[in-house]
N, CA, C and O atoms as a DFTB+ gen file, in Angstrom:
268 C
 N C O
     1  1      71.951    -197.326      41.867
     2  2      72.427    -197.979      43.179
     3  2      73.633    -197.338      43.563
     4  3      73.777    -196.117      43.614
     5  1      74.571    -198.259      43.856
     6  2      76.022    -197.845      44.374
     7  2      76.744    -196.955      43.365
     8  3      76.402    -196.994      42.183
     9  1      77.710    -196.170      43.771
    10  2      78.405    -195.449      42.962
    11  2      79.752    -196.412      42.486
    12  3      80.449    -197.040      43.283
    13  1      79.915    -196.384      41.245
    14  2      81.251    -197.152      40.732
    15  2      82.310    -196.153      40.720
    16  3      82.122    -195.064      40.177
    17  1      83.451    -196.463      41.303
    18  2      84.675    -195.653      41.171
    19  2      85.764    -196.166      40.332
    20  3      86.211    -197.308      40.437
    21  1      86.182    -195.269      39.482
    22  2      87.466    -195.685      38.605
    23  2      88.580    -195.774      39.477
    24  3      88.636    -195.320      40.620
    25  1      89.534    -196.438      38.813
    26  2      90.873    -196.512      39.774
    27  2      91.399    -195.184      40.082
    28  3      91.964    -194.991      41.158
    29  1      91.247    -194.189      39.158
    30  2      91.756    -192.736      39.465
    31  2      90.982    -192.101      40.644
    32  3      91.567    -191.452      41.511
    33  1      89.656    -192.309      40.646
    34  2      88.917    -191.654      41.522
    35  2      89.281    -192.433      43.070
    36  3      89.283    -191.799      44.125
    37  1      89.538    -193.698      42.989
    38  2      89.816    -194.568      44.161
    39  2      91.029    -194.064      44.651
    40  3      91.169    -193.847      45.854
    41  1      91.983    -193.843      43.776
    42  2      93.408    -193.480      44.254
    43  2      93.338    -192.122      44.938
    44  3      93.946    -191.941      45.993
    45  1      92.559    -191.094      44.327
    46  2      92.424    -189.799      44.747
    47  2      91.903    -189.936      46.171
    48  3      92.591    -189.445      47.066
    49  1      90.739    -190.563      46.485
    50  2      90.059    -190.761      47.688
    51  2      91.076    -191.369      48.716
    52  3      91.124    -190.929      49.864
    53  1      91.854    -192.343      48.305
    54  2      92.894    -192.866      49.395
    55  2      93.862    -191.971      49.716
    56  3      94.340    -191.970      50.851
    57  1      94.293    -191.052      48.712
    58  2      95.327    -190.065      48.938
    59  2      94.901    -188.981      49.951
    60  3      95.658    -188.501      50.795
    61  1      93.471    -188.615      49.753
    62  2      92.923    -187.611      50.616
    63  2      92.814    -188.226      52.048
    64  3      93.202    -187.571      53.016
    65  1      92.323    -189.401      52.184
    66  2      92.191    -190.204      53.514
    67  2      93.633    -190.268      54.159
    68  3      93.762    -190.100      55.372
    69  1      94.630    -190.493      53.403
    70  2      95.995    -190.674      53.967
    71  2      96.497    -189.361      54.471
    72  3      97.258    -189.318      55.438
    73  1      96.073    -188.236      53.813
    74  2      96.634    -186.918      54.237
    75  2      95.945    -186.721      55.630
    76  3      96.622    -186.531      56.640
    77  1      94.628    -186.770      55.652
    78  2      93.854    -186.524      56.920
    79  2      94.452    -187.242      58.108
    80  3      94.718    -186.728      59.194
    81  1      94.645    -188.648      57.710
    82  2      95.107    -189.498      58.703
    83  2      96.475    -189.131      59.323
    84  3      96.658    -189.217      60.538
    85  1      97.394    -188.734      58.494
    86  2      98.657    -188.242      58.907
    87  2      98.576    -187.050      59.736
    88  3      99.176    -186.970      60.807
    89  1      97.754    -186.003      59.204
    90  2      97.557    -184.836      60.079
    91  2      96.937    -185.159      61.292
    92  3      97.384    -184.575      62.279
    93  1      95.961    -185.994      61.469
    94  2      95.389    -186.253      62.777
    95  2      96.564    -186.865      63.770
    96  3      96.660    -186.504      64.943
    97  1      97.372    -187.753      63.207
    98  2      98.319    -188.284      64.011
    99  2      99.377    -187.270      64.537
   100  3      99.853    -187.380      65.667
   101  1      99.731    -186.260      63.659
   102  2     100.527    -185.157      64.123
   103  2      99.823    -184.317      65.183
   104  3     100.368    -183.936      66.219
   105  1      98.556    -184.061      64.830
   106  2      97.761    -183.282      65.784
   107  2      97.785    -183.980      67.092
   108  3      98.000    -183.298      68.093
   109  1      97.575    -185.348      67.215
   110  2      97.492    -186.049      68.422
   111  2      98.792    -185.970      69.273
   112  3      98.797    -185.777      70.489
   113  1      99.863    -186.137      68.517
   114  2     101.120    -186.014      69.136
   115  2     101.364    -184.606      69.658
   116  3     101.730    -184.486      70.828
   117  1     101.193    -183.518      68.884
   118  2     101.199    -182.198      69.249
   119  2     100.352    -182.036      70.555
   120  3     100.887    -181.499      71.525
   121  1      99.186    -182.429      70.621
   122  2      98.295    -182.281      71.672
   123  2      98.811    -183.010      72.954
   124  3      98.579    -182.508      74.054
   125  1      99.454    -184.095      72.850
   126  2     100.071    -184.982      73.771
   127  2     101.315    -184.288      74.587
   128  3     101.562    -184.458      75.781
   129  1     101.964    -183.552      73.757
   130  2     103.064    -182.674      74.427
   131  2     102.646    -181.557      75.345
   132  3     103.425    -181.194      76.227
   133  1     101.464    -180.986      75.197
   134  2     100.761    -180.052      76.178
   135  2     101.615    -178.907      76.352
   136  3     101.190    -177.847      75.893
   137  1     102.844    -178.913      76.980
   138  2     103.318    -177.620      77.455
   139  2     104.316    -177.228      76.390
   140  3     104.856    -178.048      75.648
   141  1     104.548    -175.809      76.355
   142  2     105.382    -175.260      75.289
   143  2     106.761    -175.798      75.319
   144  3     107.347    -176.139      74.292
   145  1     107.309    -175.878      76.584
   146  2     108.630    -176.276      76.639
   147  2     108.916    -177.685      76.354
   148  3     110.062    -178.005      76.040
   149  1     107.869    -178.662      76.444
   150  2     108.124    -180.066      76.080
   151  2     108.055    -179.915      74.608
   152  3     108.893    -180.527      73.946
   153  1     107.114    -179.136      73.962
   154  2     107.085    -179.151      72.422
   155  2     108.298    -178.665      71.955
   156  3     108.810    -179.288      71.024
   157  1     108.891    -177.656      72.410
   158  2     110.205    -177.148      71.949
   159  2     111.311    -178.186      71.977
   160  3     112.027    -178.367      70.992
   161  1     111.463    -178.917      73.185
   162  2     112.460    -179.817      73.323
   163  2     112.255    -181.100      72.371
   164  3     113.235    -181.572      71.794
   165  1     110.989    -181.654      72.213
   166  2     110.688    -182.628      71.329
   167  2     110.996    -182.212      69.797
   168  3     111.539    -183.047      69.075
   169  1     110.685    -181.035      69.327
   170  2     110.868    -180.511      68.126
   171  2     112.367    -180.620      67.832
   172  3     112.757    -181.079      66.759
   173  1     113.227    -180.188      68.804
   174  2     114.630    -180.098      68.726
   175  2     115.195    -181.598      68.576
   176  3     116.167    -181.801      67.848
   177  1     114.619    -182.563      69.223
   178  2     115.049    -183.857      69.192
   179  2     114.658    -184.468      67.801
   180  3     115.333    -185.394      67.353
   181  1     113.569    -183.966      67.100
   182  2     113.234    -184.344      65.801
   183  2     114.079    -183.638      64.816
   184  3     113.909    -184.001      63.652
   185  1     115.031    -182.624      65.043
   186  2     115.785    -182.203      64.107
   187  2     115.447    -180.779      63.529
   188  3     116.031    -180.301      62.556
   189  1     114.379    -180.110      64.275
   190  2     114.174    -178.717      63.781
   191  2     115.054    -177.858      64.515
   192  3     115.410    -178.117      65.665
   193  1     115.443    -176.757      63.825
   194  2     116.566    -175.845      64.469
   195  2     115.859    -175.049      65.539
   196  3     114.642    -174.893      65.439
   197  1     116.556    -174.510      66.599
   198  2     116.117    -173.933      67.596
   199  2     115.113    -172.791      67.571
   200  3     114.104    -172.759      68.277
   201  1     115.476    -171.852      66.692
   202  2     114.648    -170.711      66.409
   203  2     113.277    -171.096      65.910
   204  3     112.316    -170.471      66.358
   205  1     113.080    -172.088      65.004
   206  2     111.683    -172.504      64.535
   207  2     111.124    -173.307      65.584
   208  3     109.927    -173.185      65.841
   209  1     111.899    -174.180      66.273
   210  2     111.192    -174.947      67.479
   211  2     110.643    -173.960      68.528
   212  3     109.519    -174.199      68.969
   213  1     111.208    -173.043      68.910
   214  2     110.776    -171.973      69.938
   215  2     109.528    -171.311      69.257
   216  3     108.488    -171.257      69.912
   217  1     109.562    -170.833      68.057
   218  2     108.415    -170.017      67.694
   219  2     107.154    -171.052      67.417
   220  3     105.996    -170.699      67.640
   221  1     107.454    -172.227      66.962
   222  2     106.360    -173.084      66.726
   223  2     105.651    -173.588      68.162
   224  3     104.455    -173.842      68.306
   225  1     106.696    -173.668      69.184
   226  2     105.980    -174.274      70.435
   227  2     105.408    -173.119      71.073
   228  3     104.674    -173.414      72.016
   229  1     105.535    -171.825      70.825
   230  2     104.847    -170.764      71.383
   231  2     103.493    -170.211      70.645
   232  3     102.685    -169.414      71.121
   233  1     103.457    -170.823      69.391
   234  2     102.406    -170.343      68.512
   235  2     100.997    -170.326      69.191
   236  3     100.728    -171.185      70.030
   237  1     100.130    -169.400      68.857
   238  2      98.798    -169.277      69.459
   239  2      97.809    -170.191      68.583
   240  3      96.672    -170.509      68.932
   241  1      98.416    -170.544      67.431
   242  2      97.354    -171.392      66.311
   243  2      97.160    -172.677      67.101
   244  3      97.966    -173.102      67.929
   245  1      95.978    -173.270      66.753
   246  2      95.486    -174.579      67.327
   247  2      96.452    -175.677      66.811
   248  3      97.272    -175.491      65.912
   249  1      96.257    -176.892      67.509
   250  2      97.111    -177.926      67.019
   251  2      96.906    -178.678      65.658
   252  3      97.724    -179.428      65.126
   253  1      95.613    -178.324      65.178
   254  2      95.305    -178.706      63.847
   255  2      96.079    -177.803      62.724
   256  3      96.529    -178.276      61.680
   257  1      96.147    -176.652      63.043
   258  2      96.871    -175.595      62.096
   259  2      98.387    -175.916      62.192
   260  3      99.095    -175.796      61.192
   261  1      98.856    -176.294      63.302
   262  2     100.346    -176.446      63.411
   263  2     100.724    -177.678      62.792
   264  3     101.787    -177.790      62.181
   265  1      99.799    -178.721      62.941
   266  2     100.324    -180.088      62.400
   267  2     100.380    -180.013      60.987
   268  3     100.768    -180.981      60.333
């Protein structure tokens, strides 16, 4: 019938789900910012130094890779 999970397996699955959800939230925020200038300004507001904020806001990678 159903698969019985040990507490270790249960914790591992929860950790994996937590990681995915956090990444999805970061992706949604990144996608919401849309324009590179807005991304740069918001990253600076979050405490990222200006050089990294500029390069991350202009990257050609997709939102999931950046998140």
